[in-house]
């Protein structure tokens, strides 16, 4: 899951795929551990990267 970091923090280098474990605010990282990703989002340290081409959903039928 791709995350945009809102606040800098230090974490497990292996899970965050960084050499030192430090992550700077404003950077984007790819976290494979879904539980860790949701924990970072829940603590307000990160947010999920939104897809760039979001389109409005079409209704399946018109009334």
PDB file of N, CA and C in Angstrom:
ATOM      1  N   UNK A   1       0.854  -1.168   0.000  1.00  0.00           N
ATOM      2  CA  UNK A   1       0.000   0.000   0.000  1.00  0.00           C
ATOM      3  C   UNK A   1       0.903   1.234   0.000  1.00  0.00           C
ATOM      4  N   UNK A   2       0.630   2.149  -0.913  1.00  0.00           N
ATOM      5  CA  UNK A   2       1.417   3.376  -0.976  1.00  0.00           C
ATOM      6  C   UNK A   2       0.860   4.386   0.014  1.00  0.00           C
ATOM      7  N   UNK A   3       1.764   4.984   0.789  1.00  0.00           N
ATOM      8  CA  UNK A   3       1.378   5.955   1.801  1.00  0.00           C
ATOM      9  C   UNK A   3       2.134   7.257   1.609  1.00  0.00           C
ATOM     10  N   UNK A   4       1.444   8.359   1.824  1.00  0.00           N
ATOM     11  CA  UNK A   4       2.092   9.667   1.861  1.00  0.00           C
ATOM     12  C   UNK A   4       2.275  10.010   3.335  1.00  0.00           C
ATOM     13  N   UNK A   5       3.508  10.296   3.722  1.00  0.00           N
ATOM     14  CA  UNK A   5       3.835  10.545   5.119  1.00  0.00           C
ATOM     15  C   UNK A   5       3.513  11.994   5.469  1.00  0.00           C
ATOM     16  N   UNK A   6       2.710  12.175   6.519  1.00  0.00           N
ATOM     17  CA  UNK A   6       2.322  13.509   6.967  1.00  0.00           C
ATOM     18  C   UNK A   6       3.261  14.034   8.048  1.00  0.00           C
ATOM     19  N   UNK A   7       3.749  13.146   8.906  1.00  0.00           N
ATOM     20  CA  UNK A   7       4.664  13.501   9.995  1.00  0.00           C
ATOM     21  C   UNK A   7       5.861  12.568   9.931  1.00  0.00           C
ATOM     22  N   UNK A   8       7.059  13.113  10.101  1.00  0.00           N
ATOM     23  CA  UNK A   8       8.256  12.285  10.108  1.00  0.00           C
ATOM     24  C   UNK A   8       8.296  11.407  11.347  1.00  0.00           C
ATOM     25  N   UNK A   9       8.868  10.220  11.220  1.00  0.00           N
ATOM     26  CA  UNK A   9       8.966   9.297  12.351  1.00  0.00           C
ATOM     27  C   UNK A   9      10.080   8.291  12.091  1.00  0.00           C
ATOM     28  N   UNK A  10      10.410   7.510  13.124  1.00  0.00           N
ATOM     29  CA  UNK A  10      11.374   6.417  13.011  1.00  0.00           C
ATOM     30  C   UNK A  10      10.637   5.109  13.228  1.00  0.00           C
ATOM     31  N   UNK A  11      10.973   4.114  12.421  1.00  0.00           N
ATOM     32  CA  UNK A  11      10.320   2.821  12.539  1.00  0.00           C
ATOM     33  C   UNK A  11      11.271   1.694  12.181  1.00  0.00           C
ATOM     34  N   UNK A  12      10.709   0.534  11.952  1.00  0.00           N
ATOM     35  CA  UNK A  12      11.476  -0.655  11.604  1.00  0.00           C
ATOM     36  C   UNK A  12      11.988  -0.534  10.165  1.00  0.00           C
ATOM     37  N   UNK A  13      13.316  -0.498   9.973  1.00  0.00           N
ATOM     38  CA  UNK A  13      13.876  -0.322   8.628  1.00  0.00           C
ATOM     39  C   UNK A  13      13.462  -1.421   7.641  1.00  0.00           C
ATOM     40  N   UNK A  14      13.312  -2.653   8.117  1.00  0.00           N
ATOM     41  CA  UNK A  14      12.947  -3.757   7.225  1.00  0.00           C
ATOM     42  C   UNK A  14      11.518  -3.609   6.715  1.00  0.00           C
ATOM     43  N   UNK A  15      10.607  -3.211   7.579  1.00  0.00           N
ATOM     44  CA  UNK A  15       9.204  -3.077   7.175  1.00  0.00           C
ATOM     45  C   UNK A  15       8.976  -1.825   6.338  1.00  0.00           C
ATOM     46  N   UNK A  16       9.747  -0.763   6.612  1.00  0.00           N
ATOM     47  CA  UNK A  16       9.569   0.496   5.894  1.00  0.00           C
ATOM     48  C   UNK A  16      10.435   0.584   4.641  1.00  0.00           C
ATOM     49  N   UNK A  17      11.327  -0.385   4.456  1.00  0.00           N
ATOM     50  CA  UNK A  17      12.237  -0.428   3.297  1.00  0.00           C
ATOM     51  C   UNK A  17      13.104   0.828   3.207  1.00  0.00           C
ATOM     52  N   UNK A  18      13.656   1.241   4.348  1.00  0.00           N
ATOM     53  CA  UNK A  18      14.584   2.367   4.394  1.00  0.00           C
ATOM     54  C   UNK A  18      15.846   1.905   5.112  1.00  0.00           C
ATOM     55  N   UNK A  19      17.000   2.480   4.786  1.00  0.00           N
ATOM     56  CA  UNK A  19      18.249   2.034   5.413  1.00  0.00           C
ATOM     57  C   UNK A  19      18.324   2.335   6.912  1.00  0.00           C
ATOM     58  N   UNK A  20      17.785   3.473   7.347  1.00  0.00           N
ATOM     59  CA  UNK A  20      17.909   3.852   8.755  1.00  0.00           C
ATOM     60  C   UNK A  20      16.615   3.704   9.540  1.00  0.00           C
ATOM     61  N   UNK A  21      15.489   3.578   8.859  1.00  0.00           N
ATOM     62  CA  UNK A  21      14.209   3.501   9.552  1.00  0.00           C
ATOM     63  C   UNK A  21      13.550   4.856   9.724  1.00  0.00           C
ATOM     64  N   UNK A  22      14.270   5.921   9.350  1.00  0.00           N
ATOM     65  CA  UNK A  22      13.697   7.268   9.440  1.00  0.00           C
ATOM     66  C   UNK A  22      12.921   7.581   8.170  1.00  0.00           C
ATOM     67  N   UNK A  23      11.749   8.172   8.364  1.00  0.00           N
ATOM     68  CA  UNK A  23      10.910   8.557   7.235  1.00  0.00           C
ATOM     69  C   UNK A  23      10.589  10.034   7.399  1.00  0.00           C
ATOM     70  N   UNK A  24      10.861  10.818   6.367  1.00  0.00           N
ATOM     71  CA  UNK A  24      10.645  12.263   6.419  1.00  0.00           C
ATOM     72  C   UNK A  24       9.216  12.606   6.003  1.00  0.00           C
ATOM     73  N   UNK A  25       8.700  13.671   6.584  1.00  0.00           N
ATOM     74  CA  UNK A  25       7.362  14.149   6.226  1.00  0.00           C
ATOM     75  C   UNK A  25       7.352  14.583   4.764  1.00  0.00           C
ATOM     76  N   UNK A  26       6.260  14.293   4.082  1.00  0.00           N
ATOM     77  CA  UNK A  26       6.122  14.665   2.680  1.00  0.00           C
ATOM     78  C   UNK A  26       6.579  13.593   1.710  1.00  0.00           C
ATOM     79  N   UNK A  27       7.244  12.560   2.202  1.00  0.00           N
ATOM     80  CA  UNK A  27       7.711  11.503   1.306  1.00  0.00           C
ATOM     81  C   UNK A  27       6.611  10.468   1.086  1.00  0.00           C
ATOM     82  N   UNK A  28       6.795   9.656   0.063  1.00  0.00           N
ATOM     83  CA  UNK A  28       5.853   8.586  -0.255  1.00  0.00           C
ATOM     84  C   UNK A  28       6.594   7.265  -0.152  1.00  0.00           C
ATOM     85  N   UNK A  29       6.019   6.316   0.593  1.00  0.00           N
ATOM     86  CA  UNK A  29       6.644   5.003   0.749  1.00  0.00           C
ATOM     87  C   UNK A  29       5.639   3.920   0.380  1.00  0.00           C
ATOM     88  N   UNK A  30       6.162   2.750   0.030  1.00  0.00           N
ATOM     89  CA  UNK A  30       5.324   1.597  -0.283  1.00  0.00           C
ATOM     90  C   UNK A  30       5.500   0.578   0.834  1.00  0.00           C
ATOM     91  N   UNK A  31       4.424   0.319   1.573  1.00  0.00           N
ATOM     92  CA  UNK A  31       4.464  -0.601   2.707  1.00  0.00           C
ATOM     93  C   UNK A  31       3.688  -1.857   2.331  1.00  0.00           C
ATOM     94  N   UNK A  32       4.333  -3.021   2.434  1.00  0.00           N
ATOM     95  CA  UNK A  32       3.669  -4.278   2.098  1.00  0.00           C
ATOM     96  C   UNK A  32       2.818  -4.797   3.246  1.00  0.00           C
ATOM     97  N   UNK A  33       3.183  -4.476   4.483  1.00  0.00           N
ATOM     98  CA  UNK A  33       2.459  -4.940   5.664  1.00  0.00           C
ATOM     99  C   UNK A  33       1.205  -4.081   5.855  1.00  0.00           C
ATOM    100  N   UNK A  34       0.036  -4.648   5.536  1.00  0.00           N
ATOM    101  CA  UNK A  34      -1.227  -3.904   5.615  1.00  0.00           C
ATOM    102  C   UNK A  34      -1.516  -3.446   7.045  1.00  0.00           C
ATOM    103  N   UNK A  35      -1.181  -4.282   8.025  1.00  0.00           N
ATOM    104  CA  UNK A  35      -1.434  -3.937   9.426  1.00  0.00           C
ATOM    105  C   UNK A  35      -0.620  -2.708   9.833  1.00  0.00           C
ATOM    106  N   UNK A  36       0.633  -2.659   9.431  1.00  0.00           N
ATOM    107  CA  UNK A  36       1.485  -1.504   9.717  1.00  0.00           C
ATOM    108  C   UNK A  36       0.955  -0.261   9.009  1.00  0.00           C
ATOM    109  N   UNK A  37       0.541  -0.414   7.766  1.00  0.00           N
ATOM    110  CA  UNK A  37       0.014   0.719   7.003  1.00  0.00           C
ATOM    111  C   UNK A  37      -1.219   1.303   7.681  1.00  0.00           C
ATOM    112  N   UNK A  38      -2.127   0.450   8.112  1.00  0.00           N
ATOM    113  CA  UNK A  38      -3.339   0.937   8.774  1.00  0.00           C
ATOM    114  C   UNK A  38      -3.027   1.538  10.144  1.00  0.00           C
ATOM    115  N   UNK A  39      -2.012   1.021  10.820  1.00  0.00           N
ATOM    116  CA  UNK A  39      -1.606   1.598  12.102  1.00  0.00           C
ATOM    117  C   UNK A  39      -1.051   3.009  11.905  1.00  0.00           C
ATOM    118  N   UNK A  40      -0.249   3.205  10.867  1.00  0.00           N
ATOM    119  CA  UNK A  40       0.298   4.535  10.579  1.00  0.00           C
ATOM    120  C   UNK A  40      -0.811   5.517  10.201  1.00  0.00           C
ATOM    121  N   UNK A  41      -1.789   5.047   9.436  1.00  0.00           N
ATOM    122  CA  UNK A  41      -2.926   5.895   9.066  1.00  0.00           C
ATOM    123  C   UNK A  41      -3.746   6.230  10.306  1.00  0.00           C
ATOM    124  N   UNK A  42      -3.979   5.244  11.157  1.00  0.00           N
ATOM    125  CA  UNK A  42      -4.768   5.441  12.373  1.00  0.00           C
ATOM    126  C   UNK A  42      -4.122   6.405  13.350  1.00  0.00           C
ATOM    127  N   UNK A  43      -2.807   6.425  13.401  1.00  0.00           N
ATOM    128  CA  UNK A  43      -2.094   7.342  14.298  1.00  0.00           C
ATOM    129  C   UNK A  43      -1.963   8.736  13.708  1.00  0.00           C
ATOM    130  N   UNK A  44      -2.375   8.904  12.464  1.00  0.00           N
ATOM    131  CA  UNK A  44      -2.306  10.214  11.824  1.00  0.00           C
ATOM    132  C   UNK A  44      -0.936  10.547  11.263  1.00  0.00           C
ATOM    133  N   UNK A  45      -0.069   9.550  11.141  1.00  0.00           N
ATOM    134  CA  UNK A  45       1.271   9.780  10.605  1.00  0.00           C
ATOM    135  C   UNK A  45       1.300   9.732   9.081  1.00  0.00           C
ATOM    136  N   UNK A  46       0.317   9.067   8.489  1.00  0.00           N
ATOM    137  CA  UNK A  46       0.320   8.882   7.036  1.00  0.00           C
ATOM    138  C   UNK A  46      -1.108   8.858   6.514  1.00  0.00           C
ATOM    139  N   UNK A  47      -1.216   8.995   5.195  1.00  0.00           N
ATOM    140  CA  UNK A  47      -2.506   8.828   4.534  1.00  0.00           C
ATOM    141  C   UNK A  47      -2.291   8.030   3.263  1.00  0.00           C
ATOM    142  N   UNK A  48      -3.326   7.345   2.836  1.00  0.00           N
ATOM    143  CA  UNK A  48      -3.241   6.520   1.639  1.00  0.00           C
ATOM    144  C   UNK A  48      -3.132   7.423   0.419  1.00  0.00           C
ATOM    145  N   UNK A  49      -2.235   7.053  -0.506  1.00  0.00           N
ATOM    146  CA  UNK A  49      -2.071   7.825  -1.737  1.00  0.00           C
ATOM    147  C   UNK A  49      -3.305   7.582  -2.593  1.00  0.00           C
ATOM    148  N   UNK A  50      -3.901   8.653  -3.019  1.00  0.00           N
ATOM    149  CA  UNK A  50      -5.120   8.551  -3.816  1.00  0.00           C
ATOM    150  C   UNK A  50      -4.761   8.390  -5.295  1.00  0.00           C
ATOM    151  N   UNK A  51      -5.553   7.616  -6.027  1.00  0.00           N
ATOM    152  CA  UNK A  51      -5.273   7.479  -7.460  1.00  0.00           C
ATOM    153  C   UNK A  51      -5.450   8.811  -8.174  1.00  0.00           C
ATOM    154  N   UNK A  52      -4.599   9.077  -9.148  1.00  0.00           N
ATOM    155  CA  UNK A  52      -4.613  10.375  -9.825  1.00  0.00           C
ATOM    156  C   UNK A  52      -5.774  10.520 -10.792  1.00  0.00           C
ATOM    157  N   UNK A  53      -6.225   9.443 -11.375  1.00  0.00           N
ATOM    158  CA  UNK A  53      -7.313   9.543 -12.343  1.00  0.00           C
ATOM    159  C   UNK A  53      -8.591   8.958 -11.745  1.00  0.00           C
ATOM    160  N   UNK A  54      -9.178   9.686 -10.817  1.00  0.00           N
ATOM    161  CA  UNK A  54     -10.428   9.240 -10.216  1.00  0.00           C
ATOM    162  C   UNK A  54     -11.595   9.812 -11.012  1.00  0.00           C
ATOM    163  N   UNK A  55     -12.457   8.941 -11.432  1.00  0.00           N
ATOM    164  CA  UNK A  55     -13.612   9.346 -12.224  1.00  0.00           C
ATOM    165  C   UNK A  55     -14.875   9.088 -11.414  1.00  0.00           C
ATOM    166  N   UNK A  56     -15.887   9.873 -11.662  1.00  0.00           N
ATOM    167  CA  UNK A  56     -17.160   9.660 -10.997  1.00  0.00           C
ATOM    168  C   UNK A  56     -17.783   8.357 -11.498  1.00  0.00           C
ATOM    169  N   UNK A  57     -18.375   7.628 -10.596  1.00  0.00           N
ATOM    170  CA  UNK A  57     -18.991   6.363 -10.967  1.00  0.00           C
ATOM    171  C   UNK A  57     -20.272   6.607 -11.753  1.00  0.00           C
ATOM    172  N   UNK A  58     -20.474   5.792 -12.776  1.00  0.00           N
ATOM    173  CA  UNK A  58     -21.693   5.887 -13.572  1.00  0.00           C
ATOM    174  C   UNK A  58     -22.799   5.116 -12.858  1.00  0.00           C
ATOM    175  N   UNK A  59     -23.989   5.642 -12.855  1.00  0.00           N
ATOM    176  CA  UNK A  59     -25.085   4.847 -12.285  1.00  0.00           C
ATOM    177  C   UNK A  59     -25.378   3.655 -13.193  1.00  0.00           C
ATOM    178  N   UNK A  60     -25.750   2.536 -12.603  1.00  0.00           N
ATOM    179  CA  UNK A  60     -26.010   1.346 -13.404  1.00  0.00           C
ATOM    180  C   UNK A  60     -27.319   1.454 -14.176  1.00  0.00           C
ATOM    181  N   UNK A  61     -28.233   2.283 -13.684  1.00  0.00           N
ATOM    182  CA  UNK A  61     -29.483   2.494 -14.416  1.00  0.00           C
ATOM    183  C   UNK A  61     -29.954   3.924 -14.200  1.00  0.00           C
ATOM    184  N   UNK A  62     -30.650   4.450 -15.147  1.00  0.00           N
ATOM    185  CA  UNK A  62     -31.205   5.797 -15.030  1.00  0.00           C
ATOM    186  C   UNK A  62     -32.668   5.703 -14.637  1.00  0.00           C
ATOM    187  N   UNK A  63     -33.057   6.530 -13.716  1.00  0.00           N
ATOM    188  CA  UNK A  63     -34.461   6.504 -13.278  1.00  0.00           C
ATOM    189  C   UNK A  63     -35.232   7.627 -13.912  1.00  0.00           C
TER     190      UNK A  63
END
